[in-house]
Coordinates of C-alpha atoms and ligand atoms in Angstrom, one line a residue:
M1 CA -13.7 -17.7 29.4
K2 CA -13.3 -18.7 26.8
T3 CA -9.8 -18.8 24.2
V4 CA -9.9 -17.2 21.4
L5 CA -6.9 -17.4 18.6
S6 CA -6.5 -16.4 14.9
G7 CA -3.4 -16.3 12.8
I8 CA -3.1 -14.4 9.7
R9 CA -0.6 -15.3 7.5
P10 CA 1.4 -12.1 6.1
T11 CA 1.5 -11.6 2.3
G12 CA -0.3 -9.1 1.3
N13 CA -2.6 -6.3 2.8
L14 CA -5.2 -5.9 3.9
H15 CA -8.5 -4.5 1.7
I16 CA -12.6 -4.0 3.2
G17 CA -13.5 -7.8 3.0
N18 CA -10.6 -8.6 6.1
Y19 CA -12.3 -5.2 8.2
F20 CA -15.7 -6.4 7.5
G21 CA -15.4 -9.6 8.0
A22 CA -12.9 -10.4 10.4
L23 CA -11.2 -7.4 12.5
I24 CA -13.8 -6.5 13.4
N25 CA -15.8 -9.5 14.9
F26 CA -12.1 -10.0 16.6
L27 CA -12.4 -6.1 18.4
K28 CA -15.8 -8.4 20.0
M29 CA -13.8 -11.6 20.7
Q30 CA -10.9 -9.9 22.2
E31 CA -13.3 -7.8 25.0
E32 CA -15.3 -11.1 25.5
N33 CA -12.5 -13.1 25.6
K34 CA -8.9 -14.6 26.4
C35 CA -7.7 -13.9 22.2
Y36 CA -4.2 -14.8 20.9
F37 CA -3.9 -12.7 17.5
F38 CA -0.8 -13.8 15.2
I39 CA 1.2 -13.5 11.9
A40 CA 2.6 -16.1 11.2
D41 CA 5.0 -15.2 9.6
W42 CA 6.8 -19.1 10.0
H43 CA 3.8 -20.4 7.1
S44 CA 4.4 -17.7 4.9
L45 CA 7.8 -19.3 4.3
T46 CA 6.2 -22.9 2.5
T47 CA 4.9 -20.0 -0.2
H48 CA 7.1 -16.7 -0.5
P49 CA 10.3 -17.4 1.1
D50 CA 12.2 -14.2 -0.3
P51 CA 13.7 -12.3 2.8
S52 CA 12.9 -8.8 1.3
L53 CA 9.6 -9.2 1.6
L54 CA 9.1 -10.8 5.2
H55 CA 10.1 -7.9 7.1
V56 CA 7.7 -5.3 5.5
N57 CA 5.1 -7.4 4.9
V58 CA 5.1 -8.5 8.9
R59 CA 5.5 -4.8 9.7
N60 CA 2.4 -4.5 7.3
V61 CA -0.1 -6.4 8.7
L62 CA 1.2 -5.8 12.3
S63 CA 0.0 -2.4 11.7
E64 CA -3.1 -3.1 9.7
Y65 CA -4.4 -5.3 12.6
L66 CA -3.5 -2.5 15.6
A67 CA -5.4 1.0 13.6
C68 CA -8.0 -1.7 12.9
G69 CA -8.5 -1.5 16.9
L70 CA -6.9 -4.7 17.8
D71 CA -5.9 -3.5 21.7
P72 CA -2.7 -5.8 23.1
E73 CA -3.4 -4.4 26.9
K74 CA -6.3 -6.6 25.5
A75 CA -5.7 -9.6 23.5
T76 CA -2.6 -10.9 22.9
L77 CA -1.2 -9.7 20.2
Y78 CA 2.3 -11.9 18.5
I79 CA 4.6 -13.0 15.7
Q80 CA 4.3 -16.4 15.7
S81 CA 8.6 -17.1 14.3
D82 CA 8.6 -15.1 18.3
V83 CA 8.0 -17.6 20.3
P84 CA 10.3 -20.6 19.7
E85 CA 8.4 -22.7 21.9
I86 CA 5.9 -23.3 18.0
A87 CA 8.8 -25.3 16.9
E88 CA 9.5 -27.9 18.6
L89 CA 6.0 -28.4 19.7
Y90 CA 6.1 -28.5 15.8
L91 CA 8.1 -31.0 15.6
L92 CA 6.6 -33.0 18.7
L93 CA 3.4 -33.0 15.9
N94 CA 5.2 -34.1 13.7
M95 CA 6.2 -37.6 14.2
H96 CA 2.3 -37.7 15.0
A97 CA 1.7 -37.0 11.2
Y98 CA 1.4 -39.4 8.4
L99 CA 2.9 -38.7 4.9
G100 CA -0.6 -40.8 3.7
E101 CA -3.1 -37.8 5.6
L102 CA -0.7 -34.7 5.4
E103 CA -0.7 -35.9 0.7
K104 CA -4.7 -35.4 1.4
T105 CA -5.3 -32.6 2.3
V106 CA -6.1 -30.0 0.1
S107 CA -4.8 -26.6 0.2
F108 CA -1.7 -28.9 -0.2
K109 CA -2.5 -30.8 -3.2
E110 CA -3.9 -27.3 -3.9
K111 CA -0.5 -26.4 -4.3
A112 CA 1.6 -28.4 -5.0
R113 CA -0.2 -27.5 -9.0
Q114 CA 0.0 -24.2 -8.0
N115 CA 4.1 -24.4 -7.7
P116 CA 4.7 -27.9 -8.6
N117 CA 9.2 -26.9 -7.5
N118 CA 8.2 -26.1 -4.7
V119 CA 6.6 -28.8 -2.8
N120 CA 8.8 -29.0 0.3
A121 CA 8.2 -30.8 2.8
G122 CA 7.2 -26.8 5.0
L123 CA 4.6 -27.3 2.9
L124 CA 3.4 -30.6 3.2
T125 CA 3.3 -30.5 7.3
Y126 CA 1.8 -26.5 7.2
P127 CA -1.1 -28.1 9.0
V128 CA 0.7 -29.1 11.2
L129 CA 2.7 -25.9 11.8
M130 CA -1.2 -25.3 12.4
A131 CA -1.9 -27.9 14.9
T132 CA 0.3 -26.4 16.9
D133 CA -0.6 -23.1 16.8
I134 CA -3.8 -23.3 17.9
L135 CA -3.1 -26.4 20.3
I136 CA 0.2 -24.8 22.2
H137 CA -2.8 -22.3 23.8
N138 CA -5.4 -24.9 23.9
A139 CA -7.6 -23.0 22.0
D140 CA -11.3 -23.4 22.3
Y141 CA -12.2 -21.6 19.4
V142 CA -11.0 -20.8 15.8
P143 CA -12.4 -18.0 13.7
V144 CA -11.3 -19.4 9.9
G145 CA -12.8 -19.6 6.2
K146 CA -14.2 -21.9 4.5
D147 CA -10.4 -22.8 3.3
Q148 CA -8.7 -23.1 6.6
E149 CA -12.4 -26.1 8.3
Q150 CA -9.7 -28.9 6.8
H151 CA -7.3 -27.2 9.0
L152 CA -9.2 -27.0 12.2
E153 CA -10.1 -30.7 11.0
M154 CA -7.0 -31.8 11.1
T155 CA -5.6 -30.8 14.4
R156 CA -9.0 -31.2 16.0
N157 CA -7.2 -35.1 14.9
Y158 CA -3.9 -34.4 16.3
A159 CA -5.4 -33.6 19.7
Q160 CA -7.5 -36.4 19.5
R161 CA -4.4 -38.8 18.5
F162 CA -1.9 -37.2 21.4
N163 CA -4.6 -37.5 23.8
H164 CA -4.7 -41.2 22.6
K165 CA -1.4 -42.4 22.2
Y166 CA -0.3 -40.9 25.0
G167 CA -3.9 -41.8 27.4
V168 CA -4.3 -38.1 28.7
E169 CA -7.1 -36.2 28.0
Y170 CA -4.4 -33.0 27.2
F171 CA -5.5 -31.1 24.3
K172 CA -8.8 -30.1 23.6
Q173 CA -10.4 -30.5 20.3
P174 CA -10.8 -26.9 18.9
A175 CA -14.0 -25.6 17.7
A176 CA -15.2 -22.7 14.3
Y177 CA -16.0 -19.9 15.7
N178 CA -18.8 -19.1 14.2
F179 CA -19.7 -15.4 13.9
G180 CA -23.1 -16.5 13.7
Q181 CA -25.5 -13.3 11.8
E182 CA -23.0 -11.9 12.9
L183 CA -20.3 -12.7 9.7
I184 CA -21.1 -10.7 6.9
K185 CA -19.0 -11.2 3.1
I186 CA -18.3 -8.3 0.9
P187 CA -18.3 -9.1 -2.8
G188 CA -14.9 -8.4 -4.3
L189 CA -15.6 -5.2 -7.4
D190 CA -16.0 -7.8 -11.0
G191 CA -19.4 -8.8 -10.3
S192 CA -17.8 -12.2 -8.6
G193 CA -17.9 -13.9 -5.2
K194 CA -15.6 -12.8 -2.0
M195 CA -12.9 -10.1 -1.9
G196 CA -9.6 -11.4 -1.7
K197 CA -6.4 -10.2 -2.6
S198 CA -5.7 -12.8 -5.1
E199 CA -9.3 -12.4 -7.2
G200 CA -7.8 -8.4 -7.8
N201 CA -10.9 -7.5 -6.9
C202 CA -10.1 -5.2 -4.4
I203 CA -10.0 -2.1 -2.0
Y204 CA -7.6 -1.8 0.4
L205 CA -7.6 -0.5 3.5
I206 CA -4.5 2.1 2.3
D207 CA -5.7 2.4 -0.8
E208 CA -6.3 6.9 -1.7
P209 CA -9.4 8.2 -2.2
K210 CA -8.0 8.8 -5.1
V211 CA -7.6 4.7 -5.6
I212 CA -10.9 3.9 -3.7
E213 CA -12.9 6.3 -6.3
K214 CA -11.3 4.7 -9.3
K215 CA -11.7 0.8 -8.3
V216 CA -15.3 1.5 -7.3
K217 CA -15.6 3.4 -10.9
K218 CA -14.5 0.6 -13.0
A219 CA -16.5 -1.5 -10.9
L220 CA -19.0 -3.8 -12.6
T221 CA -23.0 -3.3 -12.8
D222 CA -24.6 -4.3 -15.6
S223 CA -27.1 -1.7 -19.2
G224 CA -29.7 -1.3 -15.8
P225 CA -32.8 -2.0 -14.1
A226 CA -34.6 -4.3 -17.1
G227 CA -38.8 -3.1 -15.3
L228 CA -39.9 -1.3 -12.6
N229 CA -39.4 -3.6 -8.8
A230 CA -36.6 -5.6 -11.2
P231 CA -34.4 -8.5 -10.0
K232 CA -31.1 -7.2 -9.6
P233 CA -28.1 -8.7 -11.3
D234 CA -25.2 -10.0 -9.7
C235 CA -23.2 -7.1 -9.6
I236 CA -25.8 -5.4 -8.2
E237 CA -26.7 -7.0 -5.5
N238 CA -22.7 -7.5 -4.3
L239 CA -22.1 -3.2 -4.6
F240 CA -25.6 -3.2 -2.6
T241 CA -23.7 -5.7 -0.3
I242 CA -20.4 -3.7 -0.2
M243 CA -23.2 0.6 0.4
Q244 CA -24.6 -1.7 3.8
T245 CA -22.1 -2.0 5.1
V246 CA -20.2 1.0 4.8
S247 CA -23.3 3.8 4.2
S248 CA -26.0 4.9 6.6
P249 CA -29.8 3.3 6.7
E250 CA -30.8 6.6 5.1
T251 CA -28.6 6.4 1.9
L252 CA -29.0 2.0 1.1
Q253 CA -33.0 3.0 1.7
H254 CA -32.1 6.1 -0.5
Y255 CA -30.3 3.7 -3.9
N256 CA -33.1 0.8 -3.0
D257 CA -36.1 2.9 -3.8
L258 CA -33.8 3.8 -7.5
W259 CA -33.4 1.2 -8.4
N260 CA -37.0 0.1 -7.9
R261 CA -38.3 2.8 -10.0
A262 CA -35.4 1.4 -12.8
E263 CA -34.2 5.5 -12.0
I264 CA -31.1 4.9 -11.0
R265 CA -27.4 6.1 -12.2
Y266 CA -24.9 4.3 -12.0
G267 CA -22.4 6.7 -11.8
D268 CA -24.3 9.0 -8.2
F269 CA -24.8 5.4 -6.8
K270 CA -21.2 4.7 -7.6
K271 CA -19.9 8.2 -6.2
Q272 CA -21.8 7.9 -2.9
L273 CA -20.4 4.3 -2.4
A274 CA -16.8 5.4 -3.0
E275 CA -17.3 8.1 -0.5
D276 CA -19.0 5.9 2.2
I277 CA -15.8 3.8 2.0
I278 CA -13.7 6.7 2.4
N279 CA -15.0 7.9 5.4
V280 CA -14.6 3.8 6.8
T281 CA -11.3 4.0 4.9
T282 CA -9.7 7.1 6.1
P283 CA -9.2 7.1 10.0
I284 CA -7.9 3.6 9.3
R285 CA -4.9 4.5 6.9
E286 CA -3.6 7.4 8.3
R287 CA -3.8 5.3 12.0
I288 CA -1.4 2.8 10.3
Y289 CA 0.5 5.5 8.2
D290 CA 1.1 6.9 12.3
I291 CA 2.4 3.0 13.8
K292 CA 3.8 1.5 10.8
N293 CA 6.6 4.6 11.5
D294 CA 6.3 4.5 15.2
D295 CA 9.4 1.8 16.1
A296 CA 8.9 2.0 19.2
Y297 CA 6.0 1.4 19.2
L298 CA 5.9 -2.0 17.0
R299 CA 8.7 -3.7 19.2
K300 CA 7.0 -2.5 22.0
V301 CA 4.5 -4.6 21.0
T302 CA 6.2 -7.4 19.7
R303 CA 7.9 -8.3 22.8
E304 CA 5.3 -7.7 24.9
G305 CA 3.5 -9.9 23.0
A306 CA 6.0 -12.0 22.2
E307 CA 6.2 -12.2 26.5
K308 CA 2.8 -12.9 26.8
A309 CA 2.1 -15.6 24.1
R310 CA 5.0 -17.4 25.1
E311 CA 4.0 -17.9 28.8
S312 CA 1.3 -19.4 27.7
A313 CA 3.4 -21.9 24.7
S314 CA 6.1 -22.3 27.3
K315 CA 3.8 -24.3 29.9
T316 CA 2.4 -25.9 27.6
L317 CA 5.3 -27.6 26.0
K318 CA 7.0 -28.2 29.9
E319 CA 3.6 -30.5 30.0
V320 CA 4.1 -32.2 26.5
R321 CA 7.5 -32.7 27.1
E322 CA 6.3 -34.2 30.7
I323 CA 3.7 -37.1 29.5
M324 CA 6.1 -37.8 25.8
G325 CA 8.5 -39.2 29.0
F326 CA 11.4 -36.4 28.5
K327 CA 12.9 -36.3 31.7
T328 CA 16.1 -33.8 32.9
F329 CA 18.5 -34.3 34.8
Ligands
LIG1 N1 -3.1 -21.1 7.3 C1 -4.5 -19.6 8.1 C2 -4.8 -19.1 6.8 O1 -3.9 -19.2 5.3 C3 -3.1 -19.2 8.6 C4 -2.9 -19.6 10.3 C5 -2.0 -20.6 10.3 C6 -3.8 -19.8 11.2 N2 -2.0 -20.4 12.0 C7 -3.1 -20.5 12.2 C8 -4.7 -19.4 11.0 C9 -3.4 -21.0 13.3 C10 -6.2 -19.8 12.9 C11 -5.2 -20.6 13.5 O2 -5.5 -18.3 6.8

């Protein structure tokens, strides 16, 4: 059995791109692997240090994860800041992370450029904290998007460097978990690339039906097919991609045929698309609201999750301390 680990920063609500792109796969992964899914609230402090939002954001993502079907009985679901062992291992790994390589990290340079007044040390060592998250459970696989690949590469470096420095074969080299064929990339509603919360082109899992209808109605389209069997422009192709994930094969075929016969009416097409998105999200949205208001349940889930995560983390930390030469009197 392999160990799989994934973290998410609590900085906003989940959208259907997160759901079809990652969460659906997590549901399968948790059946077959030892999974750790956690909320990286310490990471979020590097850019969003607002005390009045932190807890709400954590509660939101946790409720959304649970509502999507992540199962605390099958996977270890926890909040990063509930596991103090991570902070200590982070301190230790920081001793082996060099300023030069940290300054060259793409995400650091980008964030530093966007926010020149808040280039803090936490931002600089973000990759070390992420490496700690992964190495503390000795994960085999980490499902990551393109933007996190460099961080995973650095994690492998730190693992190797640690092993080399202390002459041990202790940390594994975590690999990117490849969903292969199963990976669905949900495009945004604005004709551009991926759905992403920073692009403002999202349908959120908590969006009310009215909101979804409105967003889909406003999605970018063109003036219609140029003729029979015309190629689809990106904005239309994108809407078909979303339809492919939420609608029945018959519905998809129907609108494809209409497109090919140049008889498609975007109004009808969008109405159908909105309806099918609403069908998928409604049960999830209802569960999100139930869970979000269930303090007792959330307390139980986070306590038990922290306990399981700490068990694994403290074992690693104890071994790392020994390797590095710490001894008790
Ligand atoms: N950096 C990741 C992101 O921005 C979040 C994250 C933190 C993470 N620690 C992790 C992802 C460990 C995978 C493994 O999305």
